[in-house]
PDB file of C-alpha atoms and ligand atoms in Angstrom:
ATOM      1  CA  UNK A   1       0.000   0.000   0.000  1.00 63.00           C
ATOM      2  CA  UNK A   2       1.240   3.418  -0.999  1.00 76.00           C
ATOM      3  CA  UNK A   3       2.530   5.267   2.029  1.00 91.00           C
ATOM      4  CA  UNK A   4       1.127   8.724   1.193  1.00 95.00           C
ATOM      5  CA  UNK A   5      -2.310   7.117   1.001  1.00 95.00           C
ATOM      6  CA  UNK A   6      -1.794   5.527   4.417  1.00 96.00           C
ATOM      7  CA  UNK A   7      -0.571   8.847   5.796  1.00 97.00           C
ATOM      8  CA  UNK A   8      -3.658  10.599   4.424  1.00 97.00           C
ATOM      9  CA  UNK A   9      -5.938   8.064   6.093  1.00 97.00           C
ATOM     10  CA  UNK A  10      -4.080   8.576   9.362  1.00 97.00           C
ATOM     11  CA  UNK A  11      -4.513  12.331   9.063  1.00 98.00           C
ATOM     12  CA  UNK A  12      -8.237  12.012   8.372  1.00 98.00           C
ATOM     13  CA  UNK A  13      -8.577   9.684  11.358  1.00 98.00           C
ATOM     14  CA  UNK A  14      -6.614  12.071  13.567  1.00 98.00           C
ATOM     15  CA  UNK A  15      -8.790  15.000  12.471  1.00 98.00           C
ATOM     16  CA  UNK A  16     -11.909  12.823  12.891  1.00 97.00           C
ATOM     17  CA  UNK A  17     -12.965  13.550   9.310  1.00 98.00           C
ATOM     18  CA  UNK A  18     -14.779  10.245   9.180  1.00 98.00           C
ATOM     19  CA  UNK A  19     -16.920  10.977   6.155  1.00 98.00           C
ATOM     20  CA  UNK A  20     -13.919  12.051   4.088  1.00 98.00           C
ATOM     21  CA  UNK A  21     -12.203   8.880   5.189  1.00 98.00           C
ATOM     22  CA  UNK A  22     -15.225   6.766   4.296  1.00 98.00           C
ATOM     23  CA  UNK A  23     -15.570   8.281   0.832  1.00 98.00           C
ATOM     24  CA  UNK A  24     -11.866   8.593   0.042  1.00 98.00           C
ATOM     25  CA  UNK A  25     -11.515   5.639  -2.319  1.00 98.00           C
ATOM     26  CA  UNK A  26     -14.609   6.361  -4.366  1.00 98.00           C
ATOM     27  CA  UNK A  27     -13.605  10.031  -4.618  1.00 98.00           C
ATOM     28  CA  UNK A  28     -10.121   9.148  -5.843  1.00 97.00           C
ATOM     29  CA  UNK A  29     -11.666   6.822  -8.435  1.00 98.00           C
ATOM     30  CA  UNK A  30     -14.146   9.500  -9.474  1.00 98.00           C
ATOM     31  CA  UNK A  31     -11.356  12.081  -9.724  1.00 97.00           C
ATOM     32  CA  UNK A  32      -9.245   9.854 -11.944  1.00 97.00           C
ATOM     33  CA  UNK A  33     -12.121   8.841 -14.171  1.00 98.00           C
ATOM     34  CA  UNK A  34     -13.406  12.393 -14.649  1.00 98.00           C
ATOM     35  CA  UNK A  35     -10.012  14.098 -14.484  1.00 97.00           C
ATOM     36  CA  UNK A  36     -11.050  16.439 -11.700  1.00 97.00           C
ATOM     37  CA  UNK A  37      -8.698  19.149 -10.478  1.00 98.00           C
ATOM     38  CA  UNK A  38      -7.316  19.199  -6.950  1.00 97.00           C
ATOM     39  CA  UNK A  39      -9.809  21.838  -5.805  1.00 98.00           C
ATOM     40  CA  UNK A  40     -12.765  20.072  -7.417  1.00 98.00           C
ATOM     41  CA  UNK A  41     -11.775  16.862  -5.699  1.00 98.00           C
ATOM     42  CA  UNK A  42     -11.287  18.516  -2.349  1.00 97.00           C
ATOM     43  CA  UNK A  43     -14.694  20.196  -2.620  1.00 98.00           C
ATOM     44  CA  UNK A  44     -16.310  16.850  -3.380  1.00 98.00           C
ATOM     45  CA  UNK A  45     -14.585  15.217  -0.444  1.00 98.00           C
ATOM     46  CA  UNK A  46     -15.274  17.994   2.076  1.00 98.00           C
ATOM     47  CA  UNK A  47     -18.931  18.088   0.970  1.00 98.00           C
ATOM     48  CA  UNK A  48     -19.370  14.586   2.434  1.00 98.00           C
ATOM     49  CA  UNK A  49     -18.204  15.896   5.781  1.00 97.00           C
ATOM     50  CA  UNK A  50     -20.428  18.990   5.545  1.00 96.00           C
ATOM     51  CA  UNK A  51     -23.500  16.933   4.612  1.00 95.00           C
ATOM     52  CA  UNK A  52     -23.059  14.762   7.700  1.00 96.00           C
ATOM     53  CA  UNK A  53     -22.523  17.829   9.911  1.00 93.00           C
ATOM     54  CA  UNK A  54     -25.776  19.284   8.585  1.00 89.00           C
ATOM     55  CA  UNK A  55     -27.648  16.039   9.269  1.00 90.00           C
ATOM     56  CA  UNK A  56     -26.288  15.922  12.823  1.00 92.00           C
ATOM     57  CA  UNK A  57     -27.068  19.580  13.397  1.00 87.00           C
ATOM     58  CA  UNK A  58     -30.666  19.030  12.309  1.00 86.00           C
ATOM     59  CA  UNK A  59     -30.916  15.952  14.530  1.00 90.00           C
ATOM     60  CA  UNK A  60     -29.673  17.876  17.530  1.00 91.00           C
ATOM     61  CA  UNK A  61     -32.000  20.828  16.873  1.00 88.00           C
ATOM     62  CA  UNK A  62     -34.906  18.389  16.745  1.00 90.00           C
ATOM     63  CA  UNK A  63     -33.713  16.711  19.955  1.00 94.00           C
ATOM     64  CA  UNK A  64     -33.447  20.062  21.723  1.00 95.00           C
ATOM     65  CA  UNK A  65     -37.026  20.840  20.657  1.00 96.00           C
ATOM     66  CA  UNK A  66     -38.362  18.138  23.017  1.00 96.00           C
ATOM     67  CA  UNK A  67     -41.178  17.198  20.649  1.00 97.00           C
ATOM     68  CA  UNK A  68     -43.621  14.521  21.850  1.00 95.00           C
ATOM     69  CA  UNK A  69     -43.048  12.561  18.624  1.00 93.00           C
ATOM     70  CA  UNK A  70     -41.503  13.105  15.231  1.00 92.00           C
ATOM     71  CA  UNK A  71     -44.654  13.316  13.150  1.00 93.00           C
ATOM     72  CA  UNK A  72     -44.397  15.656  10.216  1.00 93.00           C
ATOM     73  CA  UNK A  73     -46.755  17.302   7.769  1.00 96.00           C
ATOM     74  CA  UNK A  74     -46.282  14.460   5.307  1.00 95.00           C
ATOM     75  CA  UNK A  75     -47.791  12.134   7.944  1.00 96.00           C
ATOM     76  CA  UNK A  76     -50.939  14.253   8.241  1.00 97.00           C
ATOM     77  CA  UNK A  77     -54.013  13.125   6.326  1.00 97.00           C
ATOM     78  CA  UNK A  78     -55.631  16.372   5.218  1.00 97.00           C
ATOM     79  CA  UNK A  79     -58.504  14.524   3.595  1.00 96.00           C
ATOM     80  CA  UNK A  80     -59.599  13.252   6.980  1.00 95.00           C
ATOM     81  CA  UNK A  81     -59.858  16.807   8.319  1.00 95.00           C
ATOM     82  CA  UNK A  82     -61.510  18.954   5.605  1.00 95.00           C
ATOM     83  CA  UNK A  83     -61.965  21.937   7.970  1.00 95.00           C
ATOM     84  CA  UNK A  84     -58.187  22.475   7.711  1.00 97.00           C
ATOM     85  CA  UNK A  85     -56.823  24.557   4.846  1.00 97.00           C
ATOM     86  CA  UNK A  86     -53.815  22.528   3.717  1.00 98.00           C
ATOM     87  CA  UNK A  87     -52.196  25.486   1.941  1.00 98.00           C
ATOM     88  CA  UNK A  88     -52.365  27.517   5.123  1.00 98.00           C
ATOM     89  CA  UNK A  89     -50.544  24.778   7.057  1.00 98.00           C
ATOM     90  CA  UNK A  90     -47.935  24.420   4.294  1.00 98.00           C
ATOM     91  CA  UNK A  91     -47.398  28.176   4.461  1.00 98.00           C
ATOM     92  CA  UNK A  92     -46.688  27.836   8.202  1.00 98.00           C
ATOM     93  CA  UNK A  93     -43.967  25.292   7.429  1.00 98.00           C
ATOM     94  CA  UNK A  94     -42.166  27.911   5.316  1.00 98.00           C
ATOM     95  CA  UNK A  95     -41.717  29.735   8.671  1.00 98.00           C
ATOM     96  CA  UNK A  96     -42.926  33.007   7.217  1.00 98.00           C
ATOM     97  CA  UNK A  97     -44.973  33.502  10.409  1.00 98.00           C
ATOM     98  CA  UNK A  98     -41.764  33.377  12.460  1.00 98.00           C
ATOM     99  CA  UNK A  99     -40.174  36.082  10.316  1.00 98.00           C
ATOM    100  CA  UNK A 100     -43.261  38.195  11.042  1.00 98.00           C
ATOM    101  CA  UNK A 101     -43.273  37.323  14.782  1.00 97.00           C
ATOM    102  CA  UNK A 102     -46.813  36.018  14.424  1.00 98.00           C
ATOM    103  CA  UNK A 103     -48.549  33.385  16.513  1.00 98.00           C
ATOM    104  CA  UNK A 104     -50.667  30.389  15.596  1.00 98.00           C
ATOM    105  CA  UNK A 105     -53.491  29.023  17.706  1.00 98.00           C
ATOM    106  CA  UNK A 106     -54.861  25.560  16.984  1.00 98.00           C
ATOM    107  CA  UNK A 107     -58.336  25.423  18.448  1.00 98.00           C
ATOM    108  CA  UNK A 108     -60.537  22.355  18.496  1.00 97.00           C
ATOM    109  CA  UNK A 109     -61.709  19.299  20.368  1.00 96.00           C
ATOM    110  CA  UNK A 110     -59.530  16.357  21.372  1.00 95.00           C
ATOM    111  CA  UNK A 111     -57.962  14.190  18.698  1.00 96.00           C
ATOM    112  CA  UNK A 112     -58.371  16.464  15.669  1.00 97.00           C
ATOM    113  CA  UNK A 113     -54.627  16.868  15.122  1.00 97.00           C
ATOM    114  CA  UNK A 114     -53.688  20.041  17.027  1.00 98.00           C
ATOM    115  CA  UNK A 115     -50.564  18.594  18.644  1.00 98.00           C
ATOM    116  CA  UNK A 116     -49.602  16.779  15.447  1.00 98.00           C
ATOM    117  CA  UNK A 117     -49.745  19.976  13.376  1.00 98.00           C
ATOM    118  CA  UNK A 118     -48.001  22.102  16.008  1.00 98.00           C
ATOM    119  CA  UNK A 119     -45.220  19.504  16.261  1.00 97.00           C
ATOM    120  CA  UNK A 120     -44.874  19.280  12.472  1.00 97.00           C
ATOM    121  CA  UNK A 121     -44.377  23.014  12.207  1.00 98.00           C
ATOM    122  CA  UNK A 122     -41.926  22.903  15.118  1.00 97.00           C
ATOM    123  CA  UNK A 123     -39.893  20.173  13.447  1.00 96.00           C
ATOM    124  CA  UNK A 124     -39.875  22.158  10.198  1.00 96.00           C
ATOM    125  CA  UNK A 125     -38.499  25.116  12.164  1.00 97.00           C
ATOM    126  CA  UNK A 126     -35.900  23.042  14.019  1.00 95.00           C
ATOM    127  CA  UNK A 127     -34.755  21.550  10.721  1.00 92.00           C
ATOM    128  CA  UNK A 128     -34.070  25.059   9.507  1.00 93.00           C
ATOM    129  CA  UNK A 129     -32.091  25.684  12.687  1.00 91.00           C
ATOM    130  CA  UNK A 130     -34.695  27.921  14.267  1.00 96.00           C
ATOM    131  CA  UNK A 131     -34.503  27.522  18.045  1.00 96.00           C
ATOM    132  CA  UNK A 132     -37.727  25.741  18.936  1.00 98.00           C
ATOM    133  CA  UNK A 133     -39.129  24.248  22.105  1.00 98.00           C
ATOM    134  CA  UNK A 134     -42.261  22.218  22.760  1.00 98.00           C
ATOM    135  CA  UNK A 135     -43.879  22.142  26.205  1.00 98.00           C
ATOM    136  CA  UNK A 136     -47.253  21.290  27.648  1.00 98.00           C
ATOM    137  CA  UNK A 137     -48.931  24.269  29.262  1.00 98.00           C
ATOM    138  CA  UNK A 138     -49.179  22.462  32.565  1.00 97.00           C
ATOM    139  CA  UNK A 139     -45.460  21.602  32.621  1.00 98.00           C
ATOM    140  CA  UNK A 140     -44.577  25.158  31.654  1.00 98.00           C
ATOM    141  CA  UNK A 141     -46.563  26.545  34.537  1.00 97.00           C
ATOM    142  CA  UNK A 142     -45.147  24.007  36.972  1.00 97.00           C
ATOM    143  CA  UNK A 143     -41.627  24.937  35.903  1.00 98.00           C
ATOM    144  CA  UNK A 144     -42.311  28.660  36.278  1.00 98.00           C
ATOM    145  CA  UNK A 145     -43.852  28.080  39.684  1.00 97.00           C
ATOM    146  CA  UNK A 146     -40.894  26.028  40.827  1.00 97.00           C
ATOM    147  CA  UNK A 147     -38.506  28.710  39.587  1.00 98.00           C
ATOM    148  CA  UNK A 148     -40.474  31.310  41.501  1.00 97.00           C
ATOM    149  CA  UNK A 149     -40.216  29.424  44.784  1.00 97.00           C
ATOM    150  CA  UNK A 150     -36.487  29.028  44.136  1.00 98.00           C
ATOM    151  CA  UNK A 151     -36.061  32.743  43.429  1.00 98.00           C
ATOM    152  CA  UNK A 152     -35.029  32.265  39.828  1.00 98.00           C
ATOM    153  CA  UNK A 153     -38.241  33.167  38.023  1.00 98.00           C
ATOM    154  CA  UNK A 154     -36.618  35.908  35.952  1.00 98.00           C
ATOM    155  CA  UNK A 155     -33.970  33.534  34.582  1.00 98.00           C
ATOM    156  CA  UNK A 156     -36.578  30.924  33.776  1.00 98.00           C
ATOM    157  CA  UNK A 157     -38.846  33.427  32.034  1.00 98.00           C
ATOM    158  CA  UNK A 158     -35.901  34.662  29.995  1.00 98.00           C
ATOM    159  CA  UNK A 159     -35.083  31.077  29.089  1.00 98.00           C
ATOM    160  CA  UNK A 160     -38.554  30.454  27.666  1.00 98.00           C
ATOM    161  CA  UNK A 161     -38.663  33.912  26.116  1.00 98.00           C
ATOM    162  CA  UNK A 162     -35.548  33.329  24.037  1.00 98.00           C
ATOM    163  CA  UNK A 163     -36.850  30.568  21.737  1.00 98.00           C
ATOM    164  CA  UNK A 164     -37.711  31.874  18.298  1.00 98.00           C
ATOM    165  CA  UNK A 165     -40.601  29.428  18.346  1.00 98.00           C
ATOM    166  CA  UNK A 166     -42.257  28.183  21.518  1.00 98.00           C
ATOM    167  CA  UNK A 167     -45.052  25.627  21.290  1.00 98.00           C
ATOM    168  CA  UNK A 168     -47.386  25.599  24.282  1.00 98.00           C
ATOM    169  CA  UNK A 169     -49.619  22.561  24.070  1.00 98.00           C
ATOM    170  CA  UNK A 170     -52.937  21.871  25.772  1.00 97.00           C
ATOM    171  CA  UNK A 171     -54.129  25.152  27.177  1.00 97.00           C
ATOM    172  CA  UNK A 172     -57.419  24.607  28.938  1.00 94.00           C
ATOM    173  CA  UNK A 173     -57.241  20.909  29.732  1.00 92.00           C
ATOM    174  CA  UNK A 174     -56.414  21.722  33.327  1.00 91.00           C
ATOM    175  CA  UNK A 175     -57.510  24.879  35.131  1.00 89.00           C
ATOM    176  CA  UNK A 176     -54.738  27.281  36.063  1.00 95.00           C
ATOM    177  CA  UNK A 177     -55.090  29.252  39.264  1.00 93.00           C
ATOM    178  CA  UNK A 178     -54.967  33.042  39.044  1.00 93.00           C
ATOM    179  CA  UNK A 179     -51.480  33.329  40.594  1.00 94.00           C
ATOM    180  CA  UNK A 180     -50.066  30.899  38.037  1.00 96.00           C
ATOM    181  CA  UNK A 181     -51.951  32.696  35.281  1.00 97.00           C
ATOM    182  CA  UNK A 182     -49.858  35.770  36.100  1.00 97.00           C
ATOM    183  CA  UNK A 183     -46.668  33.795  35.496  1.00 97.00           C
ATOM    184  CA  UNK A 184     -48.043  32.637  32.171  1.00 98.00           C
ATOM    185  CA  UNK A 185     -48.991  36.193  31.310  1.00 98.00           C
ATOM    186  CA  UNK A 186     -45.458  37.410  32.031  1.00 98.00           C
ATOM    187  CA  UNK A 187     -44.033  34.957  29.527  1.00 98.00           C
ATOM    188  CA  UNK A 188     -46.605  35.822  26.856  1.00 98.00           C
ATOM    189  CA  UNK A 189     -45.888  39.497  27.448  1.00 98.00           C
ATOM    190  CA  UNK A 190     -42.123  38.983  27.090  1.00 98.00           C
ATOM    191  CA  UNK A 191     -42.624  37.205  23.765  1.00 98.00           C
ATOM    192  CA  UNK A 192     -45.260  39.620  22.474  1.00 98.00           C
ATOM    193  CA  UNK A 193     -44.269  41.091  19.075  1.00 97.00           C
ATOM    194  CA  UNK A 194     -40.791  39.623  19.449  1.00 98.00           C
ATOM    195  CA  UNK A 195     -41.117  35.870  19.110  1.00 98.00           C
ATOM    196  CA  UNK A 196     -43.634  33.445  17.651  1.00 98.00           C
ATOM    197  CA  UNK A 197     -45.675  31.124  19.797  1.00 98.00           C
ATOM    198  CA  UNK A 198     -47.911  28.254  18.737  1.00 98.00           C
ATOM    199  CA  UNK A 199     -50.664  27.433  21.197  1.00 98.00           C
ATOM    200  CA  UNK A 200     -53.079  24.543  21.130  1.00 98.00           C
ATOM    201  CA  UNK A 201     -56.330  24.596  23.042  1.00 98.00           C
ATOM    202  CA  UNK A 202     -59.646  22.844  23.310  1.00 97.00           C
ATOM    203  CA  UNK A 203     -61.235  25.877  24.972  1.00 97.00           C
ATOM    204  CA  UNK A 204     -62.976  28.647  23.088  1.00 97.00           C
ATOM    205  CA  UNK A 205     -61.473  32.041  23.866  1.00 97.00           C
ATOM    206  CA  UNK A 206     -64.607  33.115  25.716  1.00 96.00           C
ATOM    207  CA  UNK A 207     -63.889  30.327  28.216  1.00 96.00           C
ATOM    208  CA  UNK A 208     -60.298  31.374  28.904  1.00 96.00           C
ATOM    209  CA  UNK A 209     -61.533  33.404  31.859  1.00 96.00           C
ATOM    210  CA  UNK A 210     -62.466  30.095  33.465  1.00 95.00           C
ATOM    211  CA  UNK A 211     -59.248  28.398  32.370  1.00 96.00           C
ATOM    212  CA  UNK A 212     -57.100  31.095  34.004  1.00 96.00           C
ATOM    213  CA  UNK A 213     -59.640  31.702  36.772  1.00 95.00           C
ATOM    214  CA  UNK A 214     -59.262  35.443  36.273  1.00 95.00           C
ATOM    215  CA  UNK A 215     -61.023  37.282  33.452  1.00 96.00           C
ATOM    216  CA  UNK A 216     -58.664  40.254  33.454  1.00 96.00           C
ATOM    217  CA  UNK A 217     -55.536  38.147  33.150  1.00 97.00           C
ATOM    218  CA  UNK A 218     -57.189  35.901  30.563  1.00 97.00           C
ATOM    219  CA  UNK A 219     -58.093  38.947  28.471  1.00 97.00           C
ATOM    220  CA  UNK A 220     -54.588  40.362  28.779  1.00 98.00           C
ATOM    221  CA  UNK A 221     -53.152  37.024  27.632  1.00 98.00           C
ATOM    222  CA  UNK A 222     -55.634  36.740  24.754  1.00 98.00           C
ATOM    223  CA  UNK A 223     -54.994  40.332  23.681  1.00 97.00           C
ATOM    224  CA  UNK A 224     -51.316  39.672  23.212  1.00 98.00           C
ATOM    225  CA  UNK A 225     -51.658  36.179  21.766  1.00 98.00           C
ATOM    226  CA  UNK A 226     -54.300  37.149  19.223  1.00 98.00           C
ATOM    227  CA  UNK A 227     -53.019  40.582  18.186  1.00 97.00           C
ATOM    228  CA  UNK A 228     -50.808  39.051  15.474  1.00 97.00           C
ATOM    229  CA  UNK A 229     -52.093  35.535  15.121  1.00 98.00           C
ATOM    230  CA  UNK A 230     -53.735  33.037  12.848  1.00 98.00           C
ATOM    231  CA  UNK A 231     -56.384  30.951  14.540  1.00 98.00           C
ATOM    232  CA  UNK A 232     -56.877  27.538  12.986  1.00 98.00           C
ATOM    233  CA  UNK A 233     -60.262  26.319  14.092  1.00 98.00           C
ATOM    234  CA  UNK A 234     -60.539  22.575  13.573  1.00 97.00           C
ATOM    235  CA  UNK A 235     -64.086  21.303  13.692  1.00 94.00           C
ATOM    236  CA  UNK A 236     -63.826  17.702  12.506  1.00 89.00           C
ATOM    237  CA  UNK A 237     -63.887  14.282  14.121  1.00 91.00           C
ATOM    238  CA  UNK A 238     -61.233  12.812  16.376  1.00 93.00           C
ATOM    239  CA  UNK A 239     -58.617  10.875  14.430  1.00 93.00           C
ATOM    240  CA  UNK A 240     -58.105   8.682  17.472  1.00 88.00           C
ATOM    241  CA  UNK A 241     -61.675   7.453  17.154  1.00 87.00           C
ATOM    242  CA  UNK A 242     -61.772   7.280  13.374  1.00 80.00           C
ATOM    243  CA  UNK A 243     -61.907   3.507  13.222  1.00 75.00           C
ATOM    244  CA  UNK A 244     -64.821   3.493  15.628  1.00 72.00           C
ATOM    245  CA  UNK A 245     -67.031   5.583  13.394  1.00 61.00           C
ATOM    246  CA  UNK A 246     -69.666   3.823  11.366  1.00 54.00           C
ATOM    247  CA  UNK A 247     -69.070   4.762   7.762  1.00 53.00           C
ATOM    248  CA  UNK A 248     -71.870   6.942   6.521  1.00 49.00           C
ATOM    249  CA  UNK A 249     -73.564   6.106   3.228  1.00 47.00           C
ATOM    250  CA  UNK A 250     -72.762   8.566   0.508  1.00 40.00           C
TER     251      UNK A 250
HETATM  252  P1  ADP B 301     -55.098  16.747  19.504  1.00 75.52           P
HETATM  253  O1  ADP B 301     -53.821  17.363  19.920  1.00 75.52           O
HETATM  254  O2  ADP B 301     -55.948  17.656  18.678  1.00 75.52           O
HETATM  255  O3  ADP B 301     -55.861  16.151  20.646  1.00 75.52           O
HETATM  256  P2  ADP B 301     -53.355  14.910  18.136  1.00 75.52           P
HETATM  257  O4  ADP B 301     -52.618  15.814  17.253  1.00 75.52           O
HETATM  258  O5  ADP B 301     -52.646  14.404  19.332  1.00 75.52           O
HETATM  259  O6  ADP B 301     -54.762  15.525  18.542  1.00 75.52           O
HETATM  260  O7  ADP B 301     -53.880  13.670  17.272  1.00 75.52           O
HETATM  261  C1  ADP B 301     -54.252  12.434  17.866  1.00 75.52           C
HETATM  262  C2  ADP B 301     -53.562  11.291  17.130  1.00 75.52           C
HETATM  263  O8  ADP B 301     -54.094  11.172  15.829  1.00 75.52           O
HETATM  264  C3  ADP B 301     -52.074  11.517  16.935  1.00 75.52           C
HETATM  265  O9  ADP B 301     -51.434  10.264  16.951  1.00 75.52           O
HETATM  266  C4  ADP B 301     -51.991  12.151  15.563  1.00 75.52           C
HETATM  267  O10 ADP B 301     -50.743  11.906  14.944  1.00 75.52           O
HETATM  268  C5  ADP B 301     -53.113  11.472  14.830  1.00 75.52           C
HETATM  269  N1  ADP B 301     -53.777  12.343  13.864  1.00 75.52           N
HETATM  270  C6  ADP B 301     -54.697  13.309  14.117  1.00 75.52           C
HETATM  271  N2  ADP B 301     -55.185  13.843  12.996  1.00 75.52           N
HETATM  272  C7  ADP B 301     -54.562  13.199  11.985  1.00 75.52           C
HETATM  273  C8  ADP B 301     -54.634  13.303  10.548  1.00 75.52           C
HETATM  274  N3  ADP B 301     -55.512  14.131   9.940  1.00 75.52           N
HETATM  275  N4  ADP B 301     -53.834  12.486   9.818  1.00 75.52           N
HETATM  276  C9  ADP B 301     -52.986  11.613  10.414  1.00 75.52           C
HETATM  277  N5  ADP B 301     -52.879  11.469  11.756  1.00 75.52           N
HETATM  278  C10 ADP B 301     -53.657  12.239  12.537  1.00 75.52           C
HETATM  279 MG1   MG B 302     -52.999  17.410  21.794  1.00 75.52          MG
END
């Protein structure tokens, strides 16, 4: 075996350029066959390393997002849920709404795909390296409360305020007492007109006074959430129960 070749492999191993190492032989063959220049060859070889770095970066962004699952838009059956405008959802995945610091609210009963759609958009954002975080409303409030008792509320609020996209899932499933509602309000206020938030809820906005057990706070939250927002009202059947439905005659 030619010693400069062995030396090159050693160098690639030492530098941990595993992809370049892996694709070295085929690239040398390709270079010879197509008479590539040194720079062309080096670009081809380094591209393998860059591609893998990109893949890993995307994977880690998605991991950081703490999504409940990795369901994407392609896994969503729009035909099952005709009340949803597919083009509108596809537009969300372009992340235009994040550029505009707008919010999205998915409103509808259980099982219609609110969490699925919110997650899909979040994954699309994470894949484009937009800092994204998914959290259930109840967990968010518990974390803020805990931070408050430990005298680090400000730091925690800043932490949640910094994500370019925050997904707050399941507002309204559990009532939130008025003190906790104030913590929630503080976060919404910090993000207002600066960062995008996706919220999912099964409660109509008129019932948010009951959810937050304080009409004033609920209105202040709604004001800020809805000022620059698209509300996607899903009115169809639960996908979870779809196989239990008796097919209607056409
Ligand atoms: P919600 O948050 O509105 O209660 P989910 O988004 O959790 O509902 O949906 C319930 C389950 O059904 C999930 O596993 C989700 O992936 C699936 N699901 C819901 N709607 C659809 C759809 N139109 N196409 C494919 N899967 C769907
Ligand atoms: Mg849900």
